[in-house]
Short mmCIF file of C-alpha atoms in Angstrom, two decimals:
data_model
loop_
_atom_site.label_atom_id
_atom_site.label_comp_id
_atom_site.label_asym_id
_atom_site.label_seq_id
_atom_site.Cartn_x
_atom_site.Cartn_y
_atom_site.Cartn_z
CA UNK A 1 -26.72 -37.97 4.58
CA UNK A 2 -23.80 -38.42 3.50
CA UNK A 3 -21.63 -35.88 1.62
CA UNK A 4 -20.23 -35.55 -1.91
CA UNK A 5 -16.58 -35.80 -1.64
CA UNK A 6 -14.59 -34.00 -3.65
CA UNK A 7 -11.10 -34.01 -4.73
CA UNK A 8 -9.69 -30.26 -6.22
CA UNK A 9 -6.29 -30.13 -7.72
CA UNK A 10 -4.13 -28.13 -10.16
CA UNK A 11 -2.38 -30.31 -12.89
CA UNK A 12 1.57 -30.44 -13.06
CA UNK A 13 3.88 -32.55 -15.46
CA UNK A 14 4.49 -35.03 -13.23
CA UNK A 15 0.79 -36.14 -13.76
CA UNK A 16 0.85 -36.42 -16.77
CA UNK A 17 4.24 -37.79 -17.27
CA UNK A 18 2.70 -40.59 -15.29
CA UNK A 19 1.70 -42.93 -17.83
CA UNK A 20 5.08 -43.00 -19.65
CA UNK A 21 7.15 -43.17 -16.96
CA UNK A 22 5.09 -46.13 -14.75
CA UNK A 23 3.65 -44.14 -12.59
CA UNK A 24 0.25 -42.91 -11.24
CA UNK A 25 1.48 -39.38 -9.97
CA UNK A 26 0.10 -37.58 -7.35
CA UNK A 27 -3.36 -36.77 -8.54
CA UNK A 28 -4.14 -40.79 -9.91
CA UNK A 29 -2.29 -42.03 -6.46
CA UNK A 30 -4.57 -39.84 -4.36
CA UNK A 31 -8.18 -41.55 -6.40
CA UNK A 32 -6.09 -44.94 -5.24
CA UNK A 33 -5.55 -44.52 -1.90
CA UNK A 34 -8.57 -42.80 -1.18
CA UNK A 35 -10.30 -44.94 2.04
CA UNK A 36 -13.53 -43.62 0.07
CA UNK A 37 -14.06 -42.77 -4.05
CA UNK A 38 -14.34 -39.45 -4.58
CA UNK A 39 -17.68 -37.93 -6.34
CA UNK A 40 -15.70 -35.45 -8.11
CA UNK A 41 -12.48 -34.66 -9.37
CA UNK A 42 -12.33 -30.99 -10.70
CA UNK A 43 -8.81 -30.01 -11.77
CA UNK A 44 -7.47 -27.23 -13.21
CA UNK A 45 -4.55 -25.94 -15.81
CA UNK A 46 -2.78 -23.66 -17.11
CA UNK A 47 -1.32 -25.18 -19.67
CA UNK A 48 -0.98 -28.90 -21.62
CA UNK A 49 -4.17 -27.89 -23.27
CA UNK A 50 -3.43 -30.33 -25.95
CA UNK A 51 -2.52 -33.30 -23.62
CA UNK A 52 -5.50 -33.04 -21.80
CA UNK A 53 -8.21 -35.12 -23.24
CA UNK A 54 -5.31 -37.96 -22.98
CA UNK A 55 -5.02 -37.53 -19.93
CA UNK A 56 -8.79 -37.42 -18.48
CA UNK A 57 -9.28 -40.62 -20.27
CA UNK A 58 -6.49 -42.74 -18.71
CA UNK A 59 -7.60 -41.24 -15.30
CA UNK A 60 -10.94 -42.20 -15.13
CA UNK A 61 -9.32 -45.54 -16.47
CA UNK A 62 -7.10 -45.46 -13.25
CA UNK A 63 -9.99 -44.23 -10.58
CA UNK A 64 -11.43 -47.62 -12.13
CA UNK A 65 -8.70 -50.04 -11.16
CA UNK A 66 -9.90 -50.41 -7.60
CA UNK A 67 -13.63 -51.21 -8.17
CA UNK A 68 -15.51 -51.06 -12.11
CA UNK A 69 -18.40 -49.87 -10.82
CA UNK A 70 -16.85 -46.65 -9.25
CA UNK A 71 -18.11 -43.70 -11.45
CA UNK A 72 -16.06 -40.64 -10.36
CA UNK A 73 -16.53 -37.63 -12.58
CA UNK A 74 -13.50 -36.06 -13.87
CA UNK A 75 -13.52 -32.64 -15.19
CA UNK A 76 -10.27 -30.12 -16.03
CA UNK A 77 -10.99 -27.06 -16.58
CA UNK A 78 -8.20 -24.72 -18.03
CA UNK A 79 -7.48 -21.36 -16.94
CA UNK A 80 -4.67 -18.42 -17.66
CA UNK A 81 -2.79 -17.15 -15.67
CA UNK A 82 0.18 -14.54 -16.05
CA UNK A 83 2.76 -17.16 -15.09
CA UNK A 84 2.12 -20.57 -12.86
CA UNK A 85 4.56 -18.41 -10.09
CA UNK A 86 1.59 -15.23 -10.43
CA UNK A 87 -0.18 -15.05 -7.10
CA UNK A 88 -2.95 -13.02 -7.79
CA UNK A 89 -3.97 -14.50 -11.01
CA UNK A 90 -3.71 -18.45 -8.96
CA UNK A 91 -5.93 -16.91 -5.78
CA UNK A 92 -8.44 -15.97 -7.88
CA UNK A 93 -8.99 -19.16 -9.86
CA UNK A 94 -8.10 -20.90 -6.59
CA UNK A 95 -10.85 -18.76 -4.56
CA UNK A 96 -13.93 -19.53 -7.37
CA UNK A 97 -12.60 -22.59 -7.51
CA UNK A 98 -13.23 -22.97 -4.04
CA UNK A 99 -16.07 -20.97 -3.75
CA UNK A 100 -17.72 -23.71 -6.54
CA UNK A 101 -17.02 -26.67 -4.32
CA UNK A 102 -17.48 -25.74 -1.23
CA UNK A 103 -21.03 -26.03 0.63
CA UNK A 104 -22.57 -28.08 3.79
CA UNK A 105 -23.40 -30.81 1.91
CA UNK A 106 -19.45 -31.49 0.66
CA UNK A 107 -16.00 -32.82 1.84
CA UNK A 108 -13.49 -30.99 0.27
CA UNK A 109 -10.18 -32.11 -0.58
CA UNK A 110 -7.02 -30.42 -1.92
CA UNK A 111 -3.89 -31.83 -3.49
CA UNK A 112 -0.56 -29.88 -2.28
CA UNK A 113 1.42 -32.01 -4.38
CA UNK A 114 0.69 -31.13 -8.13
CA UNK A 115 1.14 -27.85 -9.69
CA UNK A 116 3.64 -24.94 -8.87
CA UNK A 117 5.30 -24.06 -5.08
CA UNK A 118 3.05 -21.06 -5.72
CA UNK A 119 0.13 -22.85 -5.74
CA UNK A 120 0.44 -25.31 -3.22
CA UNK A 121 0.84 -22.43 -1.14
CA UNK A 122 -2.58 -20.67 -2.17
CA UNK A 123 -4.62 -23.98 -1.13
CA UNK A 124 -2.50 -24.07 2.18
CA UNK A 125 -3.67 -20.24 2.96
CA UNK A 126 -7.08 -21.15 2.07
CA UNK A 127 -7.44 -24.29 2.79
CA UNK A 128 -6.81 -24.32 6.09
CA UNK A 129 -7.28 -20.09 6.63
CA UNK A 130 -10.23 -19.89 5.49
CA UNK A 131 -12.42 -22.64 3.71
CA UNK A 132 -11.70 -25.47 6.32
CA UNK A 133 -10.48 -28.46 3.26
CA UNK A 134 -8.72 -31.07 3.87
CA UNK A 135 -5.09 -31.05 2.81
CA UNK A 136 -3.54 -34.22 1.47
CA UNK A 137 0.41 -34.53 -0.24
CA UNK A 138 1.75 -37.18 -2.09
CA UNK A 139 6.06 -38.84 -2.44
CA UNK A 140 7.57 -42.20 -3.33
CA UNK A 141 8.72 -42.95 0.57
CA UNK A 142 5.33 -41.62 2.61
CA UNK A 143 2.60 -42.27 -0.53
CA UNK A 144 -0.59 -40.07 0.61
CA UNK A 145 -0.73 -38.46 3.32
CA UNK A 146 -2.08 -35.24 5.32
CA UNK A 147 -1.19 -32.39 5.66
CA UNK A 148 -2.07 -30.56 9.19
CA UNK A 149 -0.93 -26.82 9.77
CA UNK A 150 0.70 -26.56 12.97
CA UNK A 151 -1.33 -23.90 15.65
CA UNK A 152 0.92 -21.58 15.94
CA UNK A 153 1.31 -20.99 12.40
CA UNK A 154 -2.77 -21.11 12.10
CA UNK A 155 -3.29 -18.92 14.12
CA UNK A 156 -0.73 -16.36 13.01
CA UNK A 157 -1.90 -16.31 9.54
CA UNK A 158 -5.77 -16.02 11.15
CA UNK A 159 -4.85 -13.09 13.64
CA UNK A 160 -2.50 -11.24 10.73
CA UNK A 161 -6.41 -10.80 8.52
CA UNK A 162 -8.41 -10.05 11.74
CA UNK A 163 -5.56 -6.76 12.01
CA UNK A 164 -6.27 -5.94 7.78
CA UNK A 165 -10.01 -6.14 8.83
CA UNK A 166 -9.26 -4.00 12.17
CA UNK A 167 -7.14 -1.33 10.31
CA UNK A 168 -10.44 -0.78 7.70
CA UNK A 169 -12.76 -0.43 11.05
CA UNK A 170 -10.16 1.98 12.47
CA UNK A 171 -9.67 4.36 9.59
CA UNK A 172 -12.24 6.54 8.86
CA UNK A 173 -13.70 6.00 5.46
CA UNK A 174 -11.62 8.37 3.08
CA UNK A 175 -14.15 10.08 0.70
CA UNK A 176 -12.47 11.48 -1.83
CA UNK A 177 -10.92 14.92 -0.66
CA UNK A 178 -11.49 17.33 -3.90
CA UNK A 179 -15.58 19.02 -3.88
CA UNK A 180 -17.00 17.63 -6.79
CA UNK A 181 -16.72 14.41 -5.05
CA UNK A 182 -18.47 15.25 -1.58
CA UNK A 183 -21.95 14.46 -1.73
CA UNK A 184 -24.14 17.53 -2.02
CA UNK A 185 -27.63 16.93 -3.05
CA UNK A 186 -29.21 17.94 0.60
CA UNK A 187 -29.65 21.85 0.59
CA UNK A 188 -27.43 21.64 4.02
CA UNK A 189 -24.92 20.39 2.21
CA UNK A 190 -24.79 22.13 -0.68
CA UNK A 191 -24.33 25.55 1.35
CA UNK A 192 -21.60 23.77 3.93
CA UNK A 193 -19.79 23.04 0.57
CA UNK A 194 -20.34 26.14 -1.16
CA UNK A 195 -19.29 28.46 1.93
CA UNK A 196 -15.44 26.34 1.99
CA UNK A 197 -15.37 26.86 -1.82
CA UNK A 198 -15.44 30.55 -1.71
CA UNK A 199 -12.52 30.38 1.45
CA UNK A 200 -10.82 28.01 0.00
CA UNK A 201 -8.64 30.66 -2.33
CA UNK A 202 -8.46 33.41 0.73
CA UNK A 203 -5.83 33.01 2.90
CA UNK A 204 -7.90 33.25 6.01
CA UNK A 205 -8.31 30.76 9.02
CA UNK A 206 -11.33 29.00 9.09
CA UNK A 207 -13.66 26.93 12.09
CA UNK A 208 -15.23 23.58 10.73
CA UNK A 209 -18.21 22.82 13.05
CA UNK A 210 -20.00 19.49 13.48
CA UNK A 211 -20.82 16.95 14.80
CA UNK A 212 -18.50 13.77 15.64
CA UNK A 213 -18.33 11.52 12.55
CA UNK A 214 -19.54 14.18 9.91
CA UNK A 215 -16.64 14.58 7.55
CA UNK A 216 -14.76 17.75 8.94
CA UNK A 217 -11.18 16.70 7.98
CA UNK A 218 -12.91 16.12 4.68
CA UNK A 219 -14.00 19.38 3.93
CA UNK A 220 -10.66 20.62 5.39
CA UNK A 221 -8.19 18.48 3.24
CA UNK A 222 -10.60 19.96 0.31
CA UNK A 223 -10.26 23.37 1.60
CA UNK A 224 -6.32 22.80 1.26
CA UNK A 225 -6.19 21.12 -1.65
CA UNK A 226 -8.31 24.13 -3.65
CA UNK A 227 -6.38 26.59 -2.02
CA UNK A 228 -2.44 27.99 -3.28
CA UNK A 229 -1.28 25.79 -0.75
CA UNK A 230 -1.99 22.85 -2.37
CA UNK A 231 1.41 21.48 -3.07
CA UNK A 232 2.36 22.31 0.29
CA UNK A 233 1.94 19.78 3.47
CA UNK A 234 -1.25 19.27 5.07
CA UNK A 235 -0.76 18.77 9.09
CA UNK A 236 -3.82 17.27 10.90
CA UNK A 237 -3.19 17.09 14.38
CA UNK A 238 -6.09 15.72 17.14
CA UNK A 239 -5.89 18.12 20.45
CA UNK A 240 -7.64 16.02 21.77
CA UNK A 241 -5.20 13.37 22.10
CA UNK A 242 -1.86 15.83 22.72
CA UNK A 243 -0.74 14.96 26.67
CA UNK A 244 -1.41 18.14 28.37
CA UNK A 245 2.57 18.42 29.37
CA UNK A 246 3.47 17.99 25.73
CA UNK A 247 0.93 20.92 24.06
CA UNK A 248 3.98 23.59 23.73
CA UNK A 249 6.19 20.13 22.56
CA UNK A 250 3.85 18.97 19.80
CA UNK A 251 2.64 22.22 18.41
CA UNK A 252 6.11 24.57 18.62
CA UNK A 253 8.88 22.02 18.78
CA UNK A 254 12.02 21.89 21.41
CA UNK A 255 15.42 22.27 20.93
CA UNK A 256 18.21 19.41 22.69
CA UNK A 257 18.32 19.11 25.69
CA UNK A 258 15.00 21.69 26.69
CA UNK A 259 14.36 19.26 28.84
CA UNK A 260 14.82 15.49 30.65
CA UNK A 261 14.12 13.46 27.51
CA UNK A 262 14.84 16.29 24.83
CA UNK A 263 17.76 13.89 23.01
CA UNK A 264 17.54 15.77 19.86
CA UNK A 265 16.28 18.69 18.35
CA UNK A 266 12.25 18.33 17.47
CA UNK A 267 10.40 20.15 14.67
CA UNK A 268 6.26 21.19 15.91
CA UNK A 269 3.86 20.55 13.71
CA UNK A 270 3.88 24.35 12.69
CA UNK A 271 7.01 23.97 11.53
CA UNK A 272 5.60 20.67 9.75
CA UNK A 273 3.26 22.68 7.62
CA UNK A 274 5.32 25.53 6.81
CA UNK A 275 4.26 27.07 3.61
CA UNK A 276 0.51 24.73 4.06
CA UNK A 277 -2.42 24.20 6.23
CA UNK A 278 -2.41 23.24 10.28
CA UNK A 279 -5.58 21.39 10.68
CA UNK A 280 -6.37 21.67 14.91
CA UNK A 281 -9.19 18.36 14.80
CA UNK A 282 -11.09 19.11 18.96
CA UNK A 283 -9.54 22.35 18.84
CA UNK A 284 -12.23 22.71 21.91
CA UNK A 285 -10.09 20.70 24.31
CA UNK A 286 -6.97 22.41 24.62
CA UNK A 287 -5.95 23.93 27.86
CA UNK A 288 -6.59 27.69 28.32
CA UNK A 289 -2.47 28.14 28.32
CA UNK A 290 -2.37 26.57 25.17
CA UNK A 291 -4.58 28.92 23.66
CA UNK A 292 -2.86 31.87 24.45
CA UNK A 293 -0.06 30.93 22.81
CA UNK A 294 -2.23 29.57 20.20
CA UNK A 295 -3.07 32.66 20.15
CA UNK A 296 -0.19 34.61 19.91
CA UNK A 297 1.54 32.29 17.32
CA UNK A 298 -1.66 33.36 14.74
CA UNK A 299 -0.53 37.05 15.45
CA UNK A 300 2.29 37.06 15.17
CA UNK A 301 3.03 34.47 12.76
CA UNK A 302 6.28 33.25 14.59
CA UNK A 303 6.44 30.98 16.31
CA UNK A 304 9.40 29.77 19.91
CA UNK A 305 10.43 25.96 20.04
CA UNK A 306 10.27 25.27 24.33
CA UNK A 307 14.22 25.44 24.82
CA UNK A 308 15.01 28.17 21.92
CA UNK A 309 15.94 31.77 22.86
CA UNK A 310 14.38 33.76 19.75
CA UNK A 311 11.49 32.95 17.87
CA UNK A 312 11.26 32.45 14.08
CA UNK A 313 8.55 33.35 11.68
CA UNK A 314 6.44 30.27 9.75
CA UNK A 315 4.01 31.00 7.45
CA UNK A 316 1.03 28.63 8.14
CA UNK A 317 -2.63 29.01 7.80
CA UNK A 318 -5.22 27.22 10.45
CA UNK A 319 -8.39 25.57 10.15
CA UNK A 320 -9.54 24.38 13.52
CA UNK A 321 -12.42 21.98 14.29
CA UNK A 322 -14.98 20.75 16.86
CA UNK A 323 -17.90 18.97 17.82
CA UNK A 324 -18.39 21.92 20.54
CA UNK A 325 -20.40 24.69 20.76
CA UNK A 326 -17.28 27.69 21.36
CA UNK A 327 -19.14 30.32 21.95
CA UNK A 328 -21.15 28.45 24.95
CA UNK A 329 -16.95 27.43 26.16
CA UNK A 330 -16.37 31.27 25.51
CA UNK A 331 -19.81 32.02 27.95
CA UNK A 332 -18.00 29.39 30.83
CA UNK A 333 -14.85 30.96 30.07
CA UNK A 334 -13.24 27.35 28.79
CA UNK A 335 -12.18 28.83 25.83
CA UNK A 336 -11.15 32.67 24.82
CA UNK A 337 -12.72 34.84 23.38
CA UNK A 338 -9.85 36.46 21.45
CA UNK A 339 -8.78 33.23 19.99
CA UNK A 340 -12.46 32.79 18.74
CA UNK A 341 -13.01 35.56 16.91
CA UNK A 342 -9.55 34.89 15.59
CA UNK A 343 -10.67 31.60 13.81
CA UNK A 344 -13.89 31.99 13.21
CA UNK A 345 -13.05 34.69 10.47
CA UNK A 346 -14.65 31.54 7.84
CA UNK A 347 -17.28 28.86 9.89
CA UNK A 348 -18.65 26.08 8.08
CA UNK A 349 -20.87 24.59 9.64
CA UNK A 350 -21.46 20.75 8.86
CA UNK A 351 -24.80 19.16 9.39
CA UNK A 352 -25.17 15.76 10.93
CA UNK A 353 -26.62 12.84 9.00
CA UNK A 354 -29.81 12.42 10.31
CA UNK A 355 -30.50 15.92 8.60
CA UNK A 356 -28.78 14.85 4.73
CA UNK A 357 -31.34 11.76 3.68
CA UNK A 358 -30.05 13.01 -0.18
CA UNK A 359 -27.15 12.69 0.28
CA UNK A 360 -27.12 9.05 1.85
CA UNK A 361 -27.53 6.89 -1.63
CA UNK A 362 -24.78 8.13 -2.65
CA UNK A 363 -22.53 8.23 0.08
CA UNK A 364 -23.35 4.63 0.36
CA UNK A 365 -22.42 3.94 -2.96
CA UNK A 366 -18.80 5.51 -2.47
CA UNK A 367 -18.21 4.15 0.91
CA UNK A 368 -19.69 0.36 -0.43
CA UNK A 369 -16.90 1.29 -3.19
CA UNK A 370 -14.30 1.69 -0.54
CA UNK A 371 -14.98 -1.59 1.55
CA UNK A 372 -15.27 -3.72 -1.40
CA UNK A 373 -11.33 -1.97 -2.45
CA UNK A 374 -10.16 -2.64 0.64
CA UNK A 375 -11.17 -6.11 0.98
CA UNK A 376 -11.07 -7.97 -2.11
CA UNK A 377 -7.17 -9.41 -1.20
CA UNK A 378 -9.18 -10.69 1.97
CA UNK A 379 -9.78 -15.16 0.95
CA UNK A 380 -12.75 -15.71 0.50
CA UNK A 381 -14.18 -12.20 0.22
CA UNK A 382 -16.87 -11.48 -2.73
CA UNK A 383 -17.24 -7.89 -3.38
CA UNK A 384 -20.93 -6.81 -1.90
CA UNK A 385 -23.62 -4.88 -3.01
CA UNK A 386 -26.93 -3.02 -1.01
CA UNK A 387 -30.96 -3.26 -1.69
CA UNK A 388 -32.90 -1.06 -2.22
CA UNK A 389 -35.17 -1.95 0.77
CA UNK A 390 -31.35 -1.21 3.03
CA UNK A 391 -30.72 2.08 1.92
CA UNK A 392 -34.46 3.14 2.64
CA UNK A 393 -33.77 1.17 6.34
CA UNK A 394 -30.80 3.23 6.57
CA UNK A 395 -32.04 5.99 6.06
CA UNK A 396 -34.49 6.23 8.67
CA UNK A 397 -32.18 6.14 11.64
CA UNK A 398 -30.76 8.87 13.27
CA UNK A 399 -26.60 7.87 12.93
CA UNK A 400 -25.63 9.46 16.24
CA UNK A 401 -21.96 8.26 14.62
CA UNK A 402 -22.86 9.98 11.31
CA UNK A 403 -20.61 8.98 8.35
CA UNK A 404 -18.29 7.03 10.78
CA UNK A 405 -20.84 4.84 12.34
CA UNK A 406 -22.52 4.29 9.08
CA UNK A 407 -18.98 3.25 7.40
CA UNK A 408 -18.37 0.79 10.14
CA UNK A 409 -21.69 -0.14 10.29
CA UNK A 410 -21.81 -1.20 6.39
CA UNK A 411 -18.13 -2.81 6.85
CA UNK A 412 -19.79 -5.32 9.73
CA UNK A 413 -22.92 -5.87 7.04
CA UNK A 414 -20.61 -6.64 4.59
CA UNK A 415 -18.20 -9.20 6.36
CA UNK A 416 -20.59 -10.70 8.43
CA UNK A 417 -22.97 -11.46 4.92
CA UNK A 418 -22.95 -15.11 3.31
CA UNK A 419 -24.93 -13.37 0.52
CA UNK A 420 -23.39 -11.00 -2.03
CA UNK A 421 -27.09 -8.71 -1.54
CA UNK A 422 -26.88 -6.66 1.76
CA UNK A 423 -29.91 -6.67 2.62
CA UNK A 424 -32.00 -4.96 5.96
CA UNK A 425 -31.27 -7.78 7.72
CA UNK A 426 -28.00 -7.80 7.40
CA UNK A 427 -27.67 -3.67 8.00
CA UNK A 428 -29.83 -4.31 11.18
CA UNK A 429 -27.71 -7.17 12.70
CA UNK A 430 -24.77 -4.64 12.12
CA UNK A 431 -25.85 -1.89 13.97
CA UNK A 432 -24.64 -1.60 17.28
CA UNK A 433 -27.69 -0.56 20.40
CA UNK A 434 -27.06 2.05 22.57
CA UNK A 435 -28.48 1.85 25.58
CA UNK A 436 -31.86 3.62 26.18
CA UNK A 437 -32.05 7.09 27.52
CA UNK A 438 -35.00 8.23 29.06
CA UNK A 439 -36.59 11.08 28.03
CA UNK A 440 -35.51 14.13 28.93
CA UNK A 441 -32.99 12.63 30.90
CA UNK A 442 -29.81 14.96 29.82
CA UNK A 443 -31.78 18.12 29.27
CA UNK A 444 -29.92 21.40 30.44
CA UNK A 445 -32.93 23.50 31.50
CA UNK A 446 -31.94 26.17 35.16
CA UNK A 447 -35.67 25.41 36.30
CA UNK A 448 -34.19 27.19 39.69
CA UNK A 449 -33.80 29.99 37.53
CA UNK A 450 -37.52 29.64 36.78
CA UNK A 451 -39.25 28.28 33.13
CA UNK A 452 -42.90 28.33 31.70
CA UNK A 453 -42.76 23.92 31.46
CA UNK A 454 -45.91 24.77 28.61
CA UNK A 455 -43.33 26.70 26.30
CA UNK A 456 -41.01 24.33 26.65
CA UNK A 457 -43.54 21.39 26.13
CA UNK A 458 -44.81 23.56 22.80
CA UNK A 459 -41.41 23.67 21.39
CA UNK A 460 -40.41 20.07 22.03
CA UNK A 461 -43.98 19.38 20.30
CA UNK A 462 -42.98 21.24 17.31
CA UNK A 463 -39.65 20.20 16.78
CA UNK A 464 -40.47 16.59 16.65
CA UNK A 465 -43.43 17.05 14.57
CA UNK A 466 -40.94 18.82 12.03
CA UNK A 467 -38.32 16.16 12.58
CA UNK A 468 -40.86 12.92 11.91
CA UNK A 469 -42.76 14.96 8.87
CA UNK A 470 -39.00 15.28 7.91
CA UNK A 471 -38.23 11.65 7.96
CA UNK A 472 -41.19 10.39 6.62
CA UNK A 473 -41.43 12.89 2.91
CA UNK A 474 -44.76 14.07 5.45
CA UNK A 475 -46.93 11.37 5.33
CA UNK A 476 -48.92 11.87 8.53
CA UNK A 477 -49.60 8.23 9.63
CA UNK A 478 -46.31 7.29 9.72
CA UNK A 479 -45.20 10.53 11.58
CA UNK A 480 -47.96 9.39 14.04
CA UNK A 481 -46.23 5.73 13.97
CA UNK A 482 -42.95 7.54 14.98
CA UNK A 483 -44.19 9.53 17.77
CA UNK A 484 -45.65 7.17 19.51
CA UNK A 485 -49.32 8.34 19.28
CA UNK A 486 -52.59 6.21 18.37
CA UNK A 487 -53.43 7.85 15.38
CA UNK A 488 -52.89 10.58 12.66
CA UNK A 489 -56.12 12.64 13.91
CA UNK A 490 -54.05 13.20 17.14
CA UNK A 491 -50.44 14.77 14.94
CA UNK A 492 -53.86 16.63 12.80
CA UNK A 493 -55.39 18.05 16.82
CA UNK A 494 -51.47 18.65 17.82
CA UNK A 495 -50.61 20.29 13.91
CA UNK A 496 -53.25 22.77 14.46
CA UNK A 497 -52.50 23.61 18.32
CA UNK A 498 -49.02 24.16 17.61
CA UNK A 499 -49.86 26.65 14.62
CA UNK A 500 -48.03 25.23 12.06
CA UNK A 501 -48.94 27.12 9.05
CA UNK A 502 -46.97 25.17 6.32
CA UNK A 503 -48.81 21.81 7.49
#
């Protein structure tokens, strides 16, 4: 099937003056020089509205000078721009026109010679960077010529666009830090936020516990911003990312000449957070000697930079966070017990996403708004919405990466999807499938010390049944399917055997 040939162009003053000057002008020249007639011409006009009818009739006549049987449909669309060089307006109108014209059944040509340089630049970037159109230009000397974008320029442009999307993927979702904007539909999350609110105005250290991706920094920032220290700095530090040999220098600073490479005095994170809050993320990754120095700082409220002759006072509130079980680390001897109790004056435990099903619809709405805002200037990007079926599908997933994993899944789905609505298929395609682990492969059970295997099996069944019924809102048939049982009668028998009173 032959594809429809479309010429898309802005209207320029040279086009309007062509008849009076005895020339064709850029648009008419392209029509007359075409190796095959265009089926449609779409012209965007941002002015000269009282001249448009005259020009349209003249252009129709020009298009038929080579062949009177040619019936090219010529459309002129008045558009309102802040100015002829206002890139945001030009981009919006150009992208809208390209969206209307481009399809698998069309061949679109863009005219770079009509309109302002800003209009031509926008056609150039969109036509080659996103929509894969043909580009042409006209001149008195060379007539109508094709414009080929050099490969290195095209590659640099596309790499830049990929970099913008990469920055979105690399960034954790930035949920509003104020407590009132944190989704608390689930009882567990409501309890965590309620405790954080009570701790916020108190000048006490806090430990925030939760799996990776549950929003520990979001809660820490909310505590800081609701505290009397809100006007002072909030300094986040990933303890696991600091090389062991630089921990002292990074946390407490150093003096010039303290060691090789210390070419100037350097403030540490404690000094940077003076008067405010220091957020020590993944504090369980600190080695024991660094833990000892941190404990002394919390007790004495002073630090001693590397190479300094004497310590100086600092006023810092510490909020620590970890995905690890610090008490278990205390038992193992890898985390100082005295530091744990010094920090654990306030303990906020964030539930994983799989235990926050009531929060998921509102959370998805917030994440989609952020994604659409972040990608709105990406050429060709159309704001996405998500279907109710897709939300239900999301609620049924385990999300071991929690909110961060959900954020990146929605980002991939929004980029890959052709339609404006993200359905189950788009979300499922965007999920990263994890390697399957055999059941029980990572159990931490000391069989050598003696165990009651039947008790372990019963406890495992109880846990799985409760989780399945929770995921299916108490529907036993669906719960049985999740558990891999042939029918719900088997599930009923297990429930009776295990003594579930609530079912």
